[in-house]
PDB file of C-alpha atoms in Angstrom:
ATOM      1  CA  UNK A   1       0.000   0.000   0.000  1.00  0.00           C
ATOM      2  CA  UNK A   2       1.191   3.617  -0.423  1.00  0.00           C
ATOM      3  CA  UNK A   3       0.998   6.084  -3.291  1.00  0.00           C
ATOM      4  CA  UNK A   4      -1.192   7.331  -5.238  1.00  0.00           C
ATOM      5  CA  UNK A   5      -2.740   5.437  -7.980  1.00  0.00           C
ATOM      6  CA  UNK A   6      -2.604   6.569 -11.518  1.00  0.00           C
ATOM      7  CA  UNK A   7      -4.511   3.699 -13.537  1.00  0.00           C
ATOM      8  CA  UNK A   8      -5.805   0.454 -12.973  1.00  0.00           C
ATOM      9  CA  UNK A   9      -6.647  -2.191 -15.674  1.00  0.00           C
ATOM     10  CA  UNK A  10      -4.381  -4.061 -18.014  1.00  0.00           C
ATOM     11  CA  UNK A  11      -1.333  -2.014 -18.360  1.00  0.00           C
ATOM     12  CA  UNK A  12       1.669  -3.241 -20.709  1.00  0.00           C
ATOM     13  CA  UNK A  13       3.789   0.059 -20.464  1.00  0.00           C
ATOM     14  CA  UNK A  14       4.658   3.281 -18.557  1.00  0.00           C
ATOM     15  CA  UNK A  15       6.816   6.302 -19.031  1.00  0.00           C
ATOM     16  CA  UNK A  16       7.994   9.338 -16.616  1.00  0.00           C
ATOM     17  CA  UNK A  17       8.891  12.735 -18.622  1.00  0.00           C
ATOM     18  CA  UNK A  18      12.059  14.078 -17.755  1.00  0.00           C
ATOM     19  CA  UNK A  19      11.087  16.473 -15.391  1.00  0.00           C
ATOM     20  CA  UNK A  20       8.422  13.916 -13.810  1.00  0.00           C
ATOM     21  CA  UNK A  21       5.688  16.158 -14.099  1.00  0.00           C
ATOM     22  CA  UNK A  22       3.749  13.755 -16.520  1.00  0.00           C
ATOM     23  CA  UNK A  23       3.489  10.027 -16.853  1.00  0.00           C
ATOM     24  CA  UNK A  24       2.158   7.949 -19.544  1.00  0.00           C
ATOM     25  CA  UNK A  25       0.286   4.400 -19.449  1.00  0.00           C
ATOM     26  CA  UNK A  26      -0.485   2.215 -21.969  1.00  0.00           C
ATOM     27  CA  UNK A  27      -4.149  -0.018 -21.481  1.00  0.00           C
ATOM     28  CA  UNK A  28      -4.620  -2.307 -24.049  1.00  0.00           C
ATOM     29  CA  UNK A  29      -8.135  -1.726 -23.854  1.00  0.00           C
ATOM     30  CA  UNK A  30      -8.235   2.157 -24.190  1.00  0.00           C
ATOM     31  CA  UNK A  31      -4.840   2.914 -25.055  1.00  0.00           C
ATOM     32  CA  UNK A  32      -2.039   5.222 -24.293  1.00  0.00           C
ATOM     33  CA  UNK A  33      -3.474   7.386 -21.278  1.00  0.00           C
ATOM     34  CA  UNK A  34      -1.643  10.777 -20.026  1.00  0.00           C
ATOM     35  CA  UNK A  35      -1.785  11.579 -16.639  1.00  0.00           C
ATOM     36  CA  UNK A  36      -0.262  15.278 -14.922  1.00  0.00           C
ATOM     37  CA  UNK A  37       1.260  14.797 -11.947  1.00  0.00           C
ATOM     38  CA  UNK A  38       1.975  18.586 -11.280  1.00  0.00           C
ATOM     39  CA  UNK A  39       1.039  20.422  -7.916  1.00  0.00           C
ATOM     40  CA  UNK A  40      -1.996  22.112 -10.200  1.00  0.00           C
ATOM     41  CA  UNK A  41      -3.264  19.503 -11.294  1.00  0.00           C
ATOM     42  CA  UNK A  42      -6.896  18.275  -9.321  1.00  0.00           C
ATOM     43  CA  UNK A  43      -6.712  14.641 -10.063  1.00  0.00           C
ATOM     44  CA  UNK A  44      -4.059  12.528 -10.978  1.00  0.00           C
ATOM     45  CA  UNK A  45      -5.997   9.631 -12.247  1.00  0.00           C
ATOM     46  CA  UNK A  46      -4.841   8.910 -16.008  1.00  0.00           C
ATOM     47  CA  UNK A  47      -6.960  10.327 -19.376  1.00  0.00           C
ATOM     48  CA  UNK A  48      -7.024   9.562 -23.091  1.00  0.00           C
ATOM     49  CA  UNK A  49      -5.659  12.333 -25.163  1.00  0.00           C
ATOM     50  CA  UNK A  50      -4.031  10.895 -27.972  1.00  0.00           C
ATOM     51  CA  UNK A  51      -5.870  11.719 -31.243  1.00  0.00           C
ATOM     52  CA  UNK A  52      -5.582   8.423 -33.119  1.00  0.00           C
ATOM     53  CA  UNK A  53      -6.171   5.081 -31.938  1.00  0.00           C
ATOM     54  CA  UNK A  54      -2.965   3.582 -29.790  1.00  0.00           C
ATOM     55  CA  UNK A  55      -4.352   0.421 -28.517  1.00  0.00           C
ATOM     56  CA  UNK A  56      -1.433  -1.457 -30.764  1.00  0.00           C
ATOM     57  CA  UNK A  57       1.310   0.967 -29.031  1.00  0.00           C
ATOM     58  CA  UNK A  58       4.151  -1.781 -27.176  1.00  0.00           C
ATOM     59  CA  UNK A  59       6.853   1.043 -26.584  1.00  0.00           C
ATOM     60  CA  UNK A  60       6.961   4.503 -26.040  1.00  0.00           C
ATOM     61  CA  UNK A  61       9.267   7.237 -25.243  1.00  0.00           C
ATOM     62  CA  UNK A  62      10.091  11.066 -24.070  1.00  0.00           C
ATOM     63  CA  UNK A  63      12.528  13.334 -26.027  1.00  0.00           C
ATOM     64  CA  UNK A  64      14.692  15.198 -23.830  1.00  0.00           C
ATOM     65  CA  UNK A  65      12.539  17.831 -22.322  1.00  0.00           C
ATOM     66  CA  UNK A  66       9.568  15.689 -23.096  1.00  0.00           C
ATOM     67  CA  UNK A  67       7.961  18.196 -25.346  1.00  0.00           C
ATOM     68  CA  UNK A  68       7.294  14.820 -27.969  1.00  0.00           C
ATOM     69  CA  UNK A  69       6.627  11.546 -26.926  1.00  0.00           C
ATOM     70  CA  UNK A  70       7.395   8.548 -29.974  1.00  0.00           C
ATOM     71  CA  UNK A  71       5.652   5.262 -29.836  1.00  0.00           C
ATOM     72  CA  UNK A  72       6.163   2.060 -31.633  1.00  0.00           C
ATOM     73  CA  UNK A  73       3.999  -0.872 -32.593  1.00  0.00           C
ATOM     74  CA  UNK A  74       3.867  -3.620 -34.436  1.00  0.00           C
ATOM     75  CA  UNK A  75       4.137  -3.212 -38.340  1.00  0.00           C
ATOM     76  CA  UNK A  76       1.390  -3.914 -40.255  1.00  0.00           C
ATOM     77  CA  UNK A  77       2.423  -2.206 -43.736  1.00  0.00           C
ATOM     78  CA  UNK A  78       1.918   1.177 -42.644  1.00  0.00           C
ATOM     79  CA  UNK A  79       3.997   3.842 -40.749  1.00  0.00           C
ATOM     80  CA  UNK A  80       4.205   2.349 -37.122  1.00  0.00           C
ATOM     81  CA  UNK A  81       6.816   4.663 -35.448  1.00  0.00           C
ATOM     82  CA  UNK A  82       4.989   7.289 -34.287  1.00  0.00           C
ATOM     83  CA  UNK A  83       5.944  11.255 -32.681  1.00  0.00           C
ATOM     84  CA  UNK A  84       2.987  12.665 -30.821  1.00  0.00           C
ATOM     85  CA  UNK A  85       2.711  16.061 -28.803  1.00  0.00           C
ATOM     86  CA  UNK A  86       2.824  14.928 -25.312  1.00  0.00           C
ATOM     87  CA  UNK A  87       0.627  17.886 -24.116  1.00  0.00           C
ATOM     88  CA  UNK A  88      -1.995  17.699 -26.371  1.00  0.00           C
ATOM     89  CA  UNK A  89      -1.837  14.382 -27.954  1.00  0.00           C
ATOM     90  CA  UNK A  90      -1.572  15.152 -31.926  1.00  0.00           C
ATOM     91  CA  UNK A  91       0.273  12.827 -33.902  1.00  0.00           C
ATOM     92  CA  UNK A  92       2.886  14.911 -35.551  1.00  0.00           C
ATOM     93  CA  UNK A  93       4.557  12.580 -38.296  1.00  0.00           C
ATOM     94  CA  UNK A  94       5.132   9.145 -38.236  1.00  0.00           C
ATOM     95  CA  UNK A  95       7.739   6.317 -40.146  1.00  0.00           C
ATOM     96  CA  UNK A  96       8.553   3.039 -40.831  1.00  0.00           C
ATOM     97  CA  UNK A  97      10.232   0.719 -38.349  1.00  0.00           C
ATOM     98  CA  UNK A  98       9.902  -3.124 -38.650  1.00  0.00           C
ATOM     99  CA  UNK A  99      12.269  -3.558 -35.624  1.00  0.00           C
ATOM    100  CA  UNK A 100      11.222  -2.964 -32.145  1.00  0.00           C
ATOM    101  CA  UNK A 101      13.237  -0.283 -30.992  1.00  0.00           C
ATOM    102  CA  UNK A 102      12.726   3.146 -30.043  1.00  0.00           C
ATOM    103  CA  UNK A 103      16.902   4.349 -30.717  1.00  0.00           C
ATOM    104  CA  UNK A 104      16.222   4.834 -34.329  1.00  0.00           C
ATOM    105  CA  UNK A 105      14.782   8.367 -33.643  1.00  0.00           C
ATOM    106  CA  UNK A 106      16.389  10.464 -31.309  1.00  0.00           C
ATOM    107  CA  UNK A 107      16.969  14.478 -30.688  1.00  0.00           C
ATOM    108  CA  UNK A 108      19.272  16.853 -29.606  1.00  0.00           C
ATOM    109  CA  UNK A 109      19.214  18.115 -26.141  1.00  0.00           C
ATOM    110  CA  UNK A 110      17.386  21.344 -27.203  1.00  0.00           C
ATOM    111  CA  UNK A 111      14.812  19.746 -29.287  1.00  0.00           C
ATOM    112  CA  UNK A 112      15.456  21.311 -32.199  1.00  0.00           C
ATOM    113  CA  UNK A 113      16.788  18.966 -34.533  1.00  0.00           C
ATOM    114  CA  UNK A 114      15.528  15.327 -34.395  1.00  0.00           C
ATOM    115  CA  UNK A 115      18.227  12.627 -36.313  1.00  0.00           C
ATOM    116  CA  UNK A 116      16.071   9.383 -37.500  1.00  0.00           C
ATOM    117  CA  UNK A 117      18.256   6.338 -38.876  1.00  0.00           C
ATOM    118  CA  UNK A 118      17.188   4.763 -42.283  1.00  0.00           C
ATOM    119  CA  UNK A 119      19.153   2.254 -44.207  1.00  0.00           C
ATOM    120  CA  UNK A 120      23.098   3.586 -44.630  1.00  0.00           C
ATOM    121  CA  UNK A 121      21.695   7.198 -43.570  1.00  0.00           C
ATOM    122  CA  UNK A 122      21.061   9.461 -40.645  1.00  0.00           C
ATOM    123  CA  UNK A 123      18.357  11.923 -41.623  1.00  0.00           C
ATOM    124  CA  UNK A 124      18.084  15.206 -39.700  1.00  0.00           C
ATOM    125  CA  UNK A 125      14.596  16.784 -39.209  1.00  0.00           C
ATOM    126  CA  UNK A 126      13.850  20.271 -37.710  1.00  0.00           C
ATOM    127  CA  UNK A 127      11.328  19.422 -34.769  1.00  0.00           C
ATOM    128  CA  UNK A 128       9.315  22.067 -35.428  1.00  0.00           C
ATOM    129  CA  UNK A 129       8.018  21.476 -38.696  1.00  0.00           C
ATOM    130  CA  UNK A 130       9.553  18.308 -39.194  1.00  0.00           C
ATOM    131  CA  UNK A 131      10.691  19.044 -42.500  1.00  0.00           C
ATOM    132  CA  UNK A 132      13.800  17.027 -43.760  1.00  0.00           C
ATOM    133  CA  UNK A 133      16.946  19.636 -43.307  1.00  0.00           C
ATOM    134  CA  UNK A 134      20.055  17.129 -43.743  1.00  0.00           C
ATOM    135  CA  UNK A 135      21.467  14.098 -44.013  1.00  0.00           C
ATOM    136  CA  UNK A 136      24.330  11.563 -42.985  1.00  0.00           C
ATOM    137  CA  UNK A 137      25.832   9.234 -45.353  1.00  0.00           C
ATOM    138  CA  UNK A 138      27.138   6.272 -43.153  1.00  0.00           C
ATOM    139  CA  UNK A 139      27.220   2.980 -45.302  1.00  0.00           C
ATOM    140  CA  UNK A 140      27.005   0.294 -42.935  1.00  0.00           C
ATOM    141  CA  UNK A 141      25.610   2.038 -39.498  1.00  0.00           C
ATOM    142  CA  UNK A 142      23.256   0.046 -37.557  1.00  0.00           C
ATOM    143  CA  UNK A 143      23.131   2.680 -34.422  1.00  0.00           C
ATOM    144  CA  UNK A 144      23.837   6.027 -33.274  1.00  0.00           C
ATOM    145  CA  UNK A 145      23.478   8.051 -30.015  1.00  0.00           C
ATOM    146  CA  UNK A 146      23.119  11.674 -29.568  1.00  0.00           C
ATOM    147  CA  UNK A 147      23.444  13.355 -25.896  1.00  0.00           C
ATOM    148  CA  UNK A 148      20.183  14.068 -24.449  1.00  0.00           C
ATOM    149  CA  UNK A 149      21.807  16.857 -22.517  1.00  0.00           C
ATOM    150  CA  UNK A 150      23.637  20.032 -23.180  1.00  0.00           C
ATOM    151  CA  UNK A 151      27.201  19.135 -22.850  1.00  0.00           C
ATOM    152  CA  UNK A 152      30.203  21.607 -22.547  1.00  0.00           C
ATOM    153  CA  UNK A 153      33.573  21.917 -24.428  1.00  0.00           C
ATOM    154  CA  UNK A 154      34.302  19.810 -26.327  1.00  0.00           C
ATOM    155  CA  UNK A 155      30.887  18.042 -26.151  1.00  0.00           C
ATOM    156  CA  UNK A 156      29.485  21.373 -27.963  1.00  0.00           C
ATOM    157  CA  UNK A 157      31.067  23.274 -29.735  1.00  0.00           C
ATOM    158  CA  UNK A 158      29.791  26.854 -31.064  1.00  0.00           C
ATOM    159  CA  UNK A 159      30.957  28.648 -34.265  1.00  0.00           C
ATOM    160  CA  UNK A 160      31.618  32.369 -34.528  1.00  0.00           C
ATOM    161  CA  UNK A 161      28.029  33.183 -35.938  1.00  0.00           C
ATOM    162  CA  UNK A 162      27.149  31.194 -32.588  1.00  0.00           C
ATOM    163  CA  UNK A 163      25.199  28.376 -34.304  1.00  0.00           C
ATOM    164  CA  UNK A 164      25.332  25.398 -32.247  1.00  0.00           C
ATOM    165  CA  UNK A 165      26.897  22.236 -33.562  1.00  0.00           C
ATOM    166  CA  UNK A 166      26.009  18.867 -32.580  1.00  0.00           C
ATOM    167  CA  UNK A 167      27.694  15.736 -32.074  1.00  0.00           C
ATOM    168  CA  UNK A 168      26.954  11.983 -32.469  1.00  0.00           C
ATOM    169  CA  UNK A 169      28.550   9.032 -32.515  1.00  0.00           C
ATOM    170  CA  UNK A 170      27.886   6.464 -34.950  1.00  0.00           C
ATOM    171  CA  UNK A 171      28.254   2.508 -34.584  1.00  0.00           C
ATOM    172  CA  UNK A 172      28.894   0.441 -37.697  1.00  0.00           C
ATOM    173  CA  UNK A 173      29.768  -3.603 -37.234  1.00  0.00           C
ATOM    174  CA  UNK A 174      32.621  -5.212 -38.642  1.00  0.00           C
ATOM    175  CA  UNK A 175      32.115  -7.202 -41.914  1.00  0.00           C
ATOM    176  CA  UNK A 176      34.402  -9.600 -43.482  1.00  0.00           C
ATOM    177  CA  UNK A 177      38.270  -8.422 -43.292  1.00  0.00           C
ATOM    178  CA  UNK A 178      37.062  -4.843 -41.823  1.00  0.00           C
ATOM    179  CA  UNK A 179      36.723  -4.181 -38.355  1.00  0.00           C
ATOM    180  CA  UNK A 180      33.490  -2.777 -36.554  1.00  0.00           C
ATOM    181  CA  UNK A 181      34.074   0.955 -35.745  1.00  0.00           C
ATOM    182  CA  UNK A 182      32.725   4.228 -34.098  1.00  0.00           C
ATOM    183  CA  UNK A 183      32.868   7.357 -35.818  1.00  0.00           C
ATOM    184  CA  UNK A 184      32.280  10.820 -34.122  1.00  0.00           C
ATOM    185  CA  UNK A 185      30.453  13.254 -36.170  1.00  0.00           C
ATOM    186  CA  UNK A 186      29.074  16.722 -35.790  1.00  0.00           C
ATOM    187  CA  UNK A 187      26.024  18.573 -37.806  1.00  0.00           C
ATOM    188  CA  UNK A 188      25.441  20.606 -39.446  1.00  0.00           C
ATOM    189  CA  UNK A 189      29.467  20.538 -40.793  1.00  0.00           C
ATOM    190  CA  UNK A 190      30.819  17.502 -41.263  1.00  0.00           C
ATOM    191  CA  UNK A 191      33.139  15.418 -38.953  1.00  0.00           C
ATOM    192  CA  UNK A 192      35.005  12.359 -39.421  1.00  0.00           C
ATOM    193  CA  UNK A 193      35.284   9.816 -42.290  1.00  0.00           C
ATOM    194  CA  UNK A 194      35.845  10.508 -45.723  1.00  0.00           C
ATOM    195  CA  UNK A 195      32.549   8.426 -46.881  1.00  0.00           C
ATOM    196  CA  UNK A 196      30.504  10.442 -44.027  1.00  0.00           C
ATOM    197  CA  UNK A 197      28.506  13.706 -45.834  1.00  0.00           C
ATOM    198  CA  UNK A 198      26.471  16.193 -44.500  1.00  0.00           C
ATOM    199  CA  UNK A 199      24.392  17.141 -46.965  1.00  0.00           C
TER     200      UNK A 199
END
């Protein structure tokens, strides 16, 4: 006993925001529920408020200052990863992902840019519109991580006109006769091997 309860009923998932102020349940009978666990906020209990069906949703995720939330279910020949507004619950733009994994989408610690890995390519996305602004040429990569916080020198770096750069690392296994390797990069310039392009 203790607590407070948020939901009851058949739950299969459950995710804290960064700053804790909002967690979100998954019911396989309703779908994914939102429920604000701020001071303000008159009852905690859980509410629908995702504008498309997410009964199907098995994982789900917060960017870094939880402004998006992305979900994942199983594909079914359409676009199953999905990025929502967390506050408000509208589905935003959505891709393909036949694997279950949530690391295939990621953004910077700022939320502006979001990266999203495709076959041999890291595309870059501005969060805000989510129109495509860039991409990675990696032949090969299977993963990549971004910081989901604001690091400092040399973990940022910023250019005379001040535009923030940012930097990810990219992991691409070892095939016959060539070894697996990790290459740091940095957008928007470009940053470490000669087949990598920032385009």
């Amino acid at each position: 006993k203790g607590g407070t309860i948020l939901h009851e009923g058949k739950t299969t998932l459950h995710v804290l925001s960064p700053n804790g102020q909002v967690a979100f349940i998954h019911d396989v009978s309703v779908g994914l529920l939102r429920s604000d666990l701020t001071e303000n906020s008159a009852n905690y209990k859980a509410q629908t408020f995702l504008k498309e069906d997410s009964k199907a949703v098995q994982l789900a995720k917060c960017s870094p200052r939880g402004s998006f939330l992305v979900t994942w279910e199983r594909h079914s020949g359409v676009n199953n990863l999905k990025v929502w507004e967390s506050n408000n619950g509208t589905l935003l733009t959505s891709f393909s992902c036949k694997k279950a994994t949530l690391t295939g989408l990621q953004w910077t610690h700022d939320e502006k840019f979001a990266f999203h890995l495709v076959t041999n390519e890291i595309h870059m996305y501005d969060a805000n519109t989510w129109k495509r602004v860039g991409k990675v040429r990696c032949q090969g990569v299977s993963s990549f991580s971004l910081p989901s916080v604001k690091g400092v020198a040399p973990n940022i770096i910023v250019s005379k006109d001040a535009a923030e750069k940012y930097l990810l690392t990219v992991f691409t296994p070892g095939t016959k006769g060539k070894p697996s390797r990790v290459d740091l990069l940095r957008y928007p310039d470009r940053m470490g091997r000669e087949s990598s392009t920032v385009s």
